[in-house]
Amino acid sequence: MDYTRLGPSGLTVSRIALGCMSFGAGAGKNDWALDDEAAAPVFRQAVELGITFWDTANVYSGGSSEEVTGRAIQQYSRRESVVLATKVFFEMHGGPGGSGLSRKAIMEQIDASLRRLGTDYVDLYQIHRFDPDTPVEETMEALHDVVKAGKARYLGASSMWAWQFATMQHAADLGGWTRFVSMQDQYSLLQREEEREMFGLLAHQGVSSIPWSPLAKGRLARPWGEQTERSGSDSLQRRYDDESNPPIVAAVQRVAEQRGVPMAQVALAWVLRNPVVAAPIVGPTKQHHLADAAAALDIELGPEEVEALEAAYTPRLPSGYS
């Protein structure tokens, strides 16, 4: 495993992040999530591979992802050995503190997350989306107070327009509050819109990208049209069902066949080569998913391969901002 600093901070993270949306009690939309027993081999493999950066969210499986992740840290690793990240924004309940980024919501939800995770702090506390209904000054001051209370070490954001991220960072500067060190955004060969504005902003500010869905929910890990048990039922996967995408997937398949490696390794190697990317987030449900991710670190794509992988991409609207 390779390691890097997260943004302008001194925090060291593994260059592959374990996405814990795959774990939980199967509540809500994630009826495919793995419970403690089913997830055990994946957690053990993450530790064996040196994947120390674990990312979850309060909303994943209605909170049970945090519970499963917290128990796994105690059983398979040590709290001091894991860089633990979680998120706040989406609805956990109908009360005024159950969603959004108000001071009430942030203070309520960080405490709830810590209880589920079985720890007294998280290393990276991230806003899951931008909240248009709360003043950015209120959000940034509340997040700063979470850090000063010792409940979070660093702050991150996720999936928003570049102007929104810049506005929040500026508010932090004006208030003397803690800035974001990372941006968790959607980035893959099938969704490259972050290259237009967000990545330039991140590079200018020294902020790291930790991409979610770097394999486009598996679309880049298998030939186009090949189905899995989740392909037809997962709305997140269906967002990649676009007529412009099959040629891109075919290019990944050709490069992978020429190299004699799985498609997932090629697609992840392409994401990893971007200088603003610190650690793509891989959400495994099978052990080979993490093995492929780790192996991608050893692949250096040549200029002709990169050109072939990027040639068929066409502009599209960003998705996942809300």
Short mmCIF file of C-alpha atoms in Angstrom, two decimals:
data_model
loop_
_atom_site.label_atom_id
_atom_site.label_comp_id
_atom_site.label_asym_id
_atom_site.label_seq_id
_atom_site.Cartn_x
_atom_site.Cartn_y
_atom_site.Cartn_z
CA MET A 1 0.00 0.00 0.00
CA ASP A 2 1.07 3.56 -0.72
CA TYR A 3 0.31 6.49 1.58
CA THR A 4 -0.06 10.24 1.13
CA ARG A 5 -0.92 13.40 3.02
CA LEU A 6 -4.54 14.50 2.90
CA GLY A 7 -4.65 17.93 1.32
CA PRO A 8 -2.65 20.61 3.16
CA SER A 9 -2.86 18.69 6.44
CA GLY A 10 -0.33 16.48 8.17
CA LEU A 11 -2.76 13.53 8.15
CA THR A 12 -1.44 10.40 6.41
CA VAL A 13 -3.97 8.22 4.60
CA SER A 14 -3.73 5.07 2.52
CA ARG A 15 -4.07 5.74 -1.22
CA ILE A 16 -7.07 3.42 -1.33
CA ALA A 17 -9.99 4.20 0.97
CA LEU A 18 -12.36 1.52 2.26
CA GLY A 19 -15.90 2.63 1.46
CA CYS A 20 -18.17 1.38 4.23
CA MET A 21 -21.49 2.06 2.50
CA SER A 22 -21.30 -1.65 1.65
CA PHE A 23 -21.75 -2.59 5.30
CA GLY A 24 -24.79 -2.45 7.56
CA ALA A 25 -27.95 -4.23 8.53
CA GLY A 26 -29.55 -3.85 5.13
CA ALA A 27 -31.84 -1.04 6.24
CA GLY A 28 -33.42 1.37 3.79
CA LYS A 29 -32.21 1.34 0.19
CA ASN A 30 -29.07 -0.67 0.90
CA ASP A 31 -30.68 -4.11 1.17
CA TRP A 32 -27.45 -5.51 -0.35
CA ALA A 33 -25.30 -4.29 2.56
CA LEU A 34 -23.15 -6.83 4.39
CA ASP A 35 -23.73 -7.50 8.09
CA ASP A 36 -20.92 -8.08 10.61
CA GLU A 37 -20.36 -11.71 9.70
CA ALA A 38 -20.46 -11.20 5.93
CA ALA A 39 -18.26 -8.11 6.13
CA ALA A 40 -15.62 -9.72 8.36
CA PRO A 41 -13.42 -11.10 5.53
CA VAL A 42 -13.42 -7.71 3.79
CA PHE A 43 -12.40 -5.83 6.93
CA ARG A 44 -9.65 -8.35 7.64
CA GLN A 45 -8.38 -8.03 4.08
CA ALA A 46 -8.36 -4.23 4.32
CA VAL A 47 -6.14 -4.48 7.40
CA GLU A 48 -3.86 -7.01 5.70
CA LEU A 49 -3.51 -4.76 2.64
CA GLY A 50 -2.67 -1.72 4.77
CA ILE A 51 -5.86 0.16 3.87
CA THR A 52 -6.09 2.47 6.89
CA PHE A 53 -8.54 5.07 5.52
CA TRP A 54 -12.15 3.98 6.27
CA ASP A 55 -15.08 6.11 5.13
CA THR A 56 -18.72 5.85 6.18
CA ALA A 57 -21.70 8.18 6.80
CA ASN A 58 -24.46 8.54 9.35
CA VAL A 59 -27.12 7.86 6.72
CA TYR A 60 -25.66 4.62 5.32
CA SER A 61 -28.05 1.76 6.16
CA GLY A 62 -29.87 4.04 8.57
CA GLY A 63 -26.84 4.34 10.84
CA SER A 64 -25.93 0.65 11.00
CA SER A 65 -22.94 1.12 8.68
CA GLU A 66 -21.32 3.20 11.40
CA GLU A 67 -22.14 0.51 13.97
CA VAL A 68 -20.65 -2.29 11.87
CA THR A 69 -17.60 -0.19 11.05
CA GLY A 70 -17.02 0.74 14.69
CA ARG A 71 -17.18 -2.88 15.80
CA ALA A 72 -14.81 -3.91 12.99
CA ILE A 73 -12.19 -1.40 14.14
CA GLN A 74 -12.29 -2.88 17.63
CA GLN A 75 -12.18 -6.47 16.37
CA TYR A 76 -9.70 -6.34 13.47
CA SER A 77 -7.57 -3.24 14.08
CA ARG A 78 -6.99 -0.47 16.62
CA ARG A 79 -8.63 2.93 16.74
CA GLU A 80 -5.18 4.53 16.53
CA SER A 81 -4.39 2.62 13.32
CA VAL A 82 -7.46 3.73 11.35
CA VAL A 83 -8.20 7.11 9.77
CA LEU A 84 -11.95 7.13 10.35
CA ALA A 85 -14.25 9.37 8.31
CA THR A 86 -18.00 9.91 8.46
CA LYS A 87 -20.50 12.45 7.13
CA VAL A 88 -23.50 14.58 8.00
CA PHE A 89 -26.36 16.12 5.97
CA PHE A 90 -29.00 13.63 4.82
CA GLU A 91 -32.11 12.91 6.88
CA MET A 92 -31.76 10.66 9.91
CA HIS A 93 -35.13 11.63 11.40
CA GLY A 94 -37.85 14.23 10.93
CA GLY A 95 -36.86 16.59 13.73
CA PRO A 96 -35.06 19.93 13.24
CA GLY A 97 -31.71 18.33 14.05
CA GLY A 98 -32.27 15.29 11.88
CA SER A 99 -30.84 16.63 8.62
CA GLY A 100 -29.05 19.53 7.00
CA LEU A 101 -26.09 21.57 8.23
CA SER A 102 -27.57 23.82 10.89
CA ARG A 103 -25.71 24.15 14.17
CA LYS A 104 -28.41 22.03 15.82
CA ALA A 105 -28.08 19.26 13.23
CA ILE A 106 -24.28 19.19 13.24
CA MET A 107 -24.04 19.05 17.04
CA GLU A 108 -26.73 16.40 17.31
CA GLN A 109 -25.46 14.24 14.47
CA ILE A 110 -21.77 14.21 15.44
CA ASP A 111 -22.71 12.89 18.88
CA ALA A 112 -25.00 10.26 17.34
CA SER A 113 -22.28 9.16 14.94
CA LEU A 114 -19.71 8.86 17.72
CA ARG A 115 -22.10 6.69 19.75
CA ARG A 116 -22.68 4.35 16.81
CA LEU A 117 -18.98 4.20 15.94
CA GLY A 118 -18.00 3.51 19.54
CA THR A 119 -15.34 6.22 19.62
CA ASP A 120 -14.93 9.70 21.04
CA TYR A 121 -13.62 11.28 17.82
CA VAL A 122 -13.50 10.88 14.05
CA ASP A 123 -10.46 11.82 12.04
CA LEU A 124 -12.39 13.39 9.14
CA TYR A 125 -15.88 14.86 9.52
CA GLN A 126 -17.45 15.64 6.15
CA ILE A 127 -20.53 17.52 5.04
CA HIS A 128 -22.31 15.10 2.72
CA ARG A 129 -23.79 17.87 0.55
CA PHE A 130 -24.18 21.66 0.44
CA ASP A 131 -27.13 22.97 2.47
CA PRO A 132 -28.80 25.92 0.69
CA ASP A 133 -31.11 26.50 3.67
CA THR A 134 -28.39 27.25 6.23
CA PRO A 135 -25.98 30.22 6.15
CA VAL A 136 -22.49 28.97 5.34
CA GLU A 137 -21.14 30.96 8.29
CA GLU A 138 -23.35 29.00 10.67
CA THR A 139 -22.19 25.69 9.20
CA MET A 140 -18.50 26.53 9.19
CA GLU A 141 -18.51 27.88 12.75
CA ALA A 142 -20.38 24.79 14.01
CA LEU A 143 -17.92 22.48 12.26
CA HIS A 144 -15.04 24.48 13.73
CA ASP A 145 -16.55 24.02 17.19
CA VAL A 146 -16.74 20.25 16.59
CA VAL A 147 -13.01 20.27 15.87
CA LYS A 148 -12.21 22.46 18.88
CA ALA A 149 -14.27 20.13 21.10
CA GLY A 150 -12.01 17.26 20.03
CA LYS A 151 -14.80 15.34 18.30
CA ALA A 152 -13.17 15.62 14.86
CA ARG A 153 -9.58 16.16 13.82
CA TYR A 154 -10.15 17.47 10.26
CA LEU A 155 -13.02 18.60 8.04
CA GLY A 156 -14.02 17.59 4.53
CA ALA A 157 -16.82 18.25 2.05
CA SER A 158 -18.55 16.23 -0.66
CA SER A 159 -20.25 16.73 -4.05
CA MET A 160 -21.18 20.34 -4.67
CA TRP A 161 -20.55 23.07 -7.21
CA ALA A 162 -17.10 24.64 -7.13
CA TRP A 163 -18.54 28.06 -6.27
CA GLN A 164 -20.28 26.57 -3.23
CA PHE A 165 -17.06 24.97 -1.99
CA ALA A 166 -15.13 28.20 -2.56
CA THR A 167 -17.79 30.16 -0.65
CA MET A 168 -17.52 27.85 2.36
CA GLN A 169 -13.73 27.98 2.39
CA HIS A 170 -13.86 31.77 2.18
CA ALA A 171 -16.31 31.90 5.09
CA ALA A 172 -13.90 29.79 7.14
CA ASP A 173 -11.05 32.18 6.31
CA LEU A 174 -13.08 35.25 7.27
CA GLY A 175 -14.22 33.71 10.53
CA GLY A 176 -10.88 32.22 11.49
CA TRP A 177 -12.47 28.77 11.43
CA THR A 178 -11.22 25.36 10.33
CA ARG A 179 -11.03 24.86 6.55
CA PHE A 180 -11.83 21.74 4.56
CA VAL A 181 -8.82 19.56 3.67
CA SER A 182 -10.66 17.19 1.32
CA MET A 183 -13.43 17.01 -1.24
CA GLN A 184 -15.24 13.71 -1.73
CA ASP A 185 -16.57 14.01 -5.26
CA GLN A 186 -17.82 11.73 -8.01
CA TYR A 187 -15.01 10.99 -10.44
CA SER A 188 -14.44 8.20 -12.94
CA LEU A 189 -13.94 7.64 -16.65
CA LEU A 190 -17.73 7.89 -16.99
CA GLN A 191 -18.08 11.11 -14.97
CA ARG A 192 -15.27 13.64 -15.45
CA GLU A 193 -17.10 16.92 -14.95
CA GLU A 194 -15.08 17.71 -11.81
CA GLU A 195 -12.13 18.37 -14.14
CA ARG A 196 -13.80 21.53 -15.47
CA GLU A 197 -13.80 23.69 -12.31
CA MET A 198 -13.57 21.74 -9.06
CA PHE A 199 -10.21 20.10 -9.66
CA GLY A 200 -8.61 23.41 -10.58
CA LEU A 201 -9.93 24.92 -7.37
CA LEU A 202 -8.69 21.97 -5.31
CA ALA A 203 -5.24 22.19 -6.88
CA HIS A 204 -5.08 25.93 -6.18
CA GLN A 205 -6.03 25.45 -2.52
CA GLY A 206 -4.00 22.28 -2.01
CA VAL A 207 -7.14 20.28 -1.14
CA SER A 208 -7.28 16.54 -1.88
CA SER A 209 -9.97 14.76 -3.85
CA ILE A 210 -11.15 11.43 -2.44
CA PRO A 211 -13.40 10.27 -5.30
CA TRP A 212 -16.52 8.23 -4.74
CA SER A 213 -17.72 5.74 -7.34
CA PRO A 214 -14.35 5.59 -9.16
CA LEU A 215 -15.57 2.46 -10.95
CA ALA A 216 -18.96 4.00 -11.79
CA LYS A 217 -20.72 1.54 -9.49
CA GLY A 218 -19.03 -1.37 -11.25
CA ARG A 219 -19.82 -0.29 -14.81
CA LEU A 220 -16.08 0.08 -15.48
CA ALA A 221 -15.22 -3.27 -13.91
CA ARG A 222 -16.95 -5.51 -16.47
CA PRO A 223 -17.88 -5.46 -20.18
CA TRP A 224 -20.89 -3.30 -20.99
CA GLY A 225 -24.13 -5.21 -20.64
CA GLU A 226 -22.78 -7.79 -18.23
CA GLN A 227 -25.12 -7.89 -15.27
CA THR A 228 -24.66 -8.46 -11.55
CA GLU A 229 -27.29 -9.14 -8.91
CA ARG A 230 -27.40 -5.39 -8.16
CA SER A 231 -27.38 -4.06 -11.73
CA GLY A 232 -31.11 -3.89 -12.26
CA SER A 233 -32.16 -2.75 -8.80
CA ASP A 234 -29.58 -0.17 -7.81
CA SER A 235 -30.61 3.37 -8.79
CA LEU A 236 -27.04 4.58 -8.26
CA GLN A 237 -25.87 2.14 -10.91
CA ARG A 238 -28.60 3.17 -13.34
CA ARG A 239 -27.29 6.75 -13.44
CA TYR A 240 -24.49 5.37 -15.68
CA ASP A 241 -26.87 3.84 -18.22
CA ASP A 242 -26.09 6.35 -20.94
CA GLU A 243 -25.68 5.64 -24.65
CA SER A 244 -22.35 7.49 -24.69
CA ASN A 245 -20.76 5.19 -22.11
CA PRO A 246 -20.35 1.80 -23.86
CA PRO A 247 -17.37 3.01 -25.99
CA ILE A 248 -15.58 4.17 -22.84
CA VAL A 249 -16.13 0.83 -21.12
CA ALA A 250 -14.96 -0.94 -24.28
CA ALA A 251 -11.74 1.08 -24.21
CA VAL A 252 -11.12 0.02 -20.61
CA GLN A 253 -11.73 -3.58 -21.64
CA ARG A 254 -9.22 -3.35 -24.51
CA VAL A 255 -6.48 -1.83 -22.34
CA ALA A 256 -7.11 -4.41 -19.62
CA GLU A 257 -6.95 -7.30 -22.09
CA GLN A 258 -3.72 -5.98 -23.58
CA ARG A 259 -2.19 -5.80 -20.11
CA GLY A 260 -3.71 -9.06 -18.91
CA VAL A 261 -5.30 -7.46 -15.83
CA PRO A 262 -8.90 -6.96 -14.61
CA MET A 263 -10.75 -3.93 -15.96
CA ALA A 264 -11.14 -2.51 -12.46
CA GLN A 265 -7.39 -2.11 -12.12
CA VAL A 266 -7.15 -0.05 -15.31
CA ALA A 267 -10.10 2.19 -14.39
CA LEU A 268 -8.72 2.82 -10.90
CA ALA A 269 -5.19 3.43 -12.22
CA TRP A 270 -6.62 6.17 -14.43
CA VAL A 271 -8.29 7.86 -11.43
CA LEU A 272 -5.15 7.55 -9.31
CA ARG A 273 -2.97 9.29 -11.89
CA ASN A 274 -4.75 12.63 -11.38
CA PRO A 275 -2.51 14.75 -9.14
CA VAL A 276 -5.35 16.10 -6.98
CA VAL A 277 -6.60 12.58 -6.13
CA ALA A 278 -5.41 11.29 -2.77
CA ALA A 279 -7.46 8.12 -2.37
CA PRO A 280 -10.37 6.78 -4.42
CA ILE A 281 -13.06 5.20 -2.27
CA VAL A 282 -13.73 1.54 -3.08
CA GLY A 283 -16.91 0.00 -1.66
CA PRO A 284 -16.24 -3.74 -1.67
CA THR A 285 -18.76 -6.53 -1.35
CA LYS A 286 -16.28 -9.24 -2.43
CA GLN A 287 -12.64 -9.72 -1.46
CA HIS A 288 -11.27 -9.36 -5.00
CA HIS A 289 -12.58 -5.79 -5.09
CA LEU A 290 -9.96 -4.62 -2.59
CA ALA A 291 -7.24 -6.77 -4.14
CA ASP A 292 -7.86 -5.14 -7.54
CA ALA A 293 -7.83 -1.69 -5.94
CA ALA A 294 -4.49 -2.27 -4.26
CA ALA A 295 -3.00 -3.72 -7.47
CA ALA A 296 -4.04 -0.58 -9.39
CA LEU A 297 -1.39 1.35 -7.49
CA ASP A 298 1.28 -0.56 -9.42
CA ILE A 299 -0.13 0.26 -12.86
CA GLU A 300 1.35 3.22 -14.71
CA LEU A 301 -0.69 3.97 -17.80
CA GLY A 302 1.16 5.12 -20.90
CA PRO A 303 0.17 8.21 -22.94
CA GLU A 304 -1.42 6.12 -25.70
CA GLU A 305 -3.45 4.15 -23.18
CA VAL A 306 -4.66 7.33 -21.50
CA GLU A 307 -5.64 8.82 -24.83
CA ALA A 308 -7.60 5.68 -25.72
CA LEU A 309 -9.40 5.68 -22.37
CA GLU A 310 -10.37 9.35 -22.59
CA ALA A 311 -11.18 9.67 -26.31
CA ALA A 312 -14.88 8.75 -26.22
CA TYR A 313 -15.89 10.95 -23.28
CA THR A 314 -18.55 13.59 -23.98
CA PRO A 315 -19.74 16.47 -21.77
CA ARG A 316 -22.63 15.65 -19.45
CA LEU A 317 -24.36 17.12 -16.43
CA PRO A 318 -22.75 16.38 -13.06
CA SER A 319 -24.81 14.07 -10.88
CA GLY A 320 -24.94 13.40 -7.17
CA TYR A 321 -24.94 17.02 -5.99
CA SER A 322 -28.19 16.52 -4.06
#
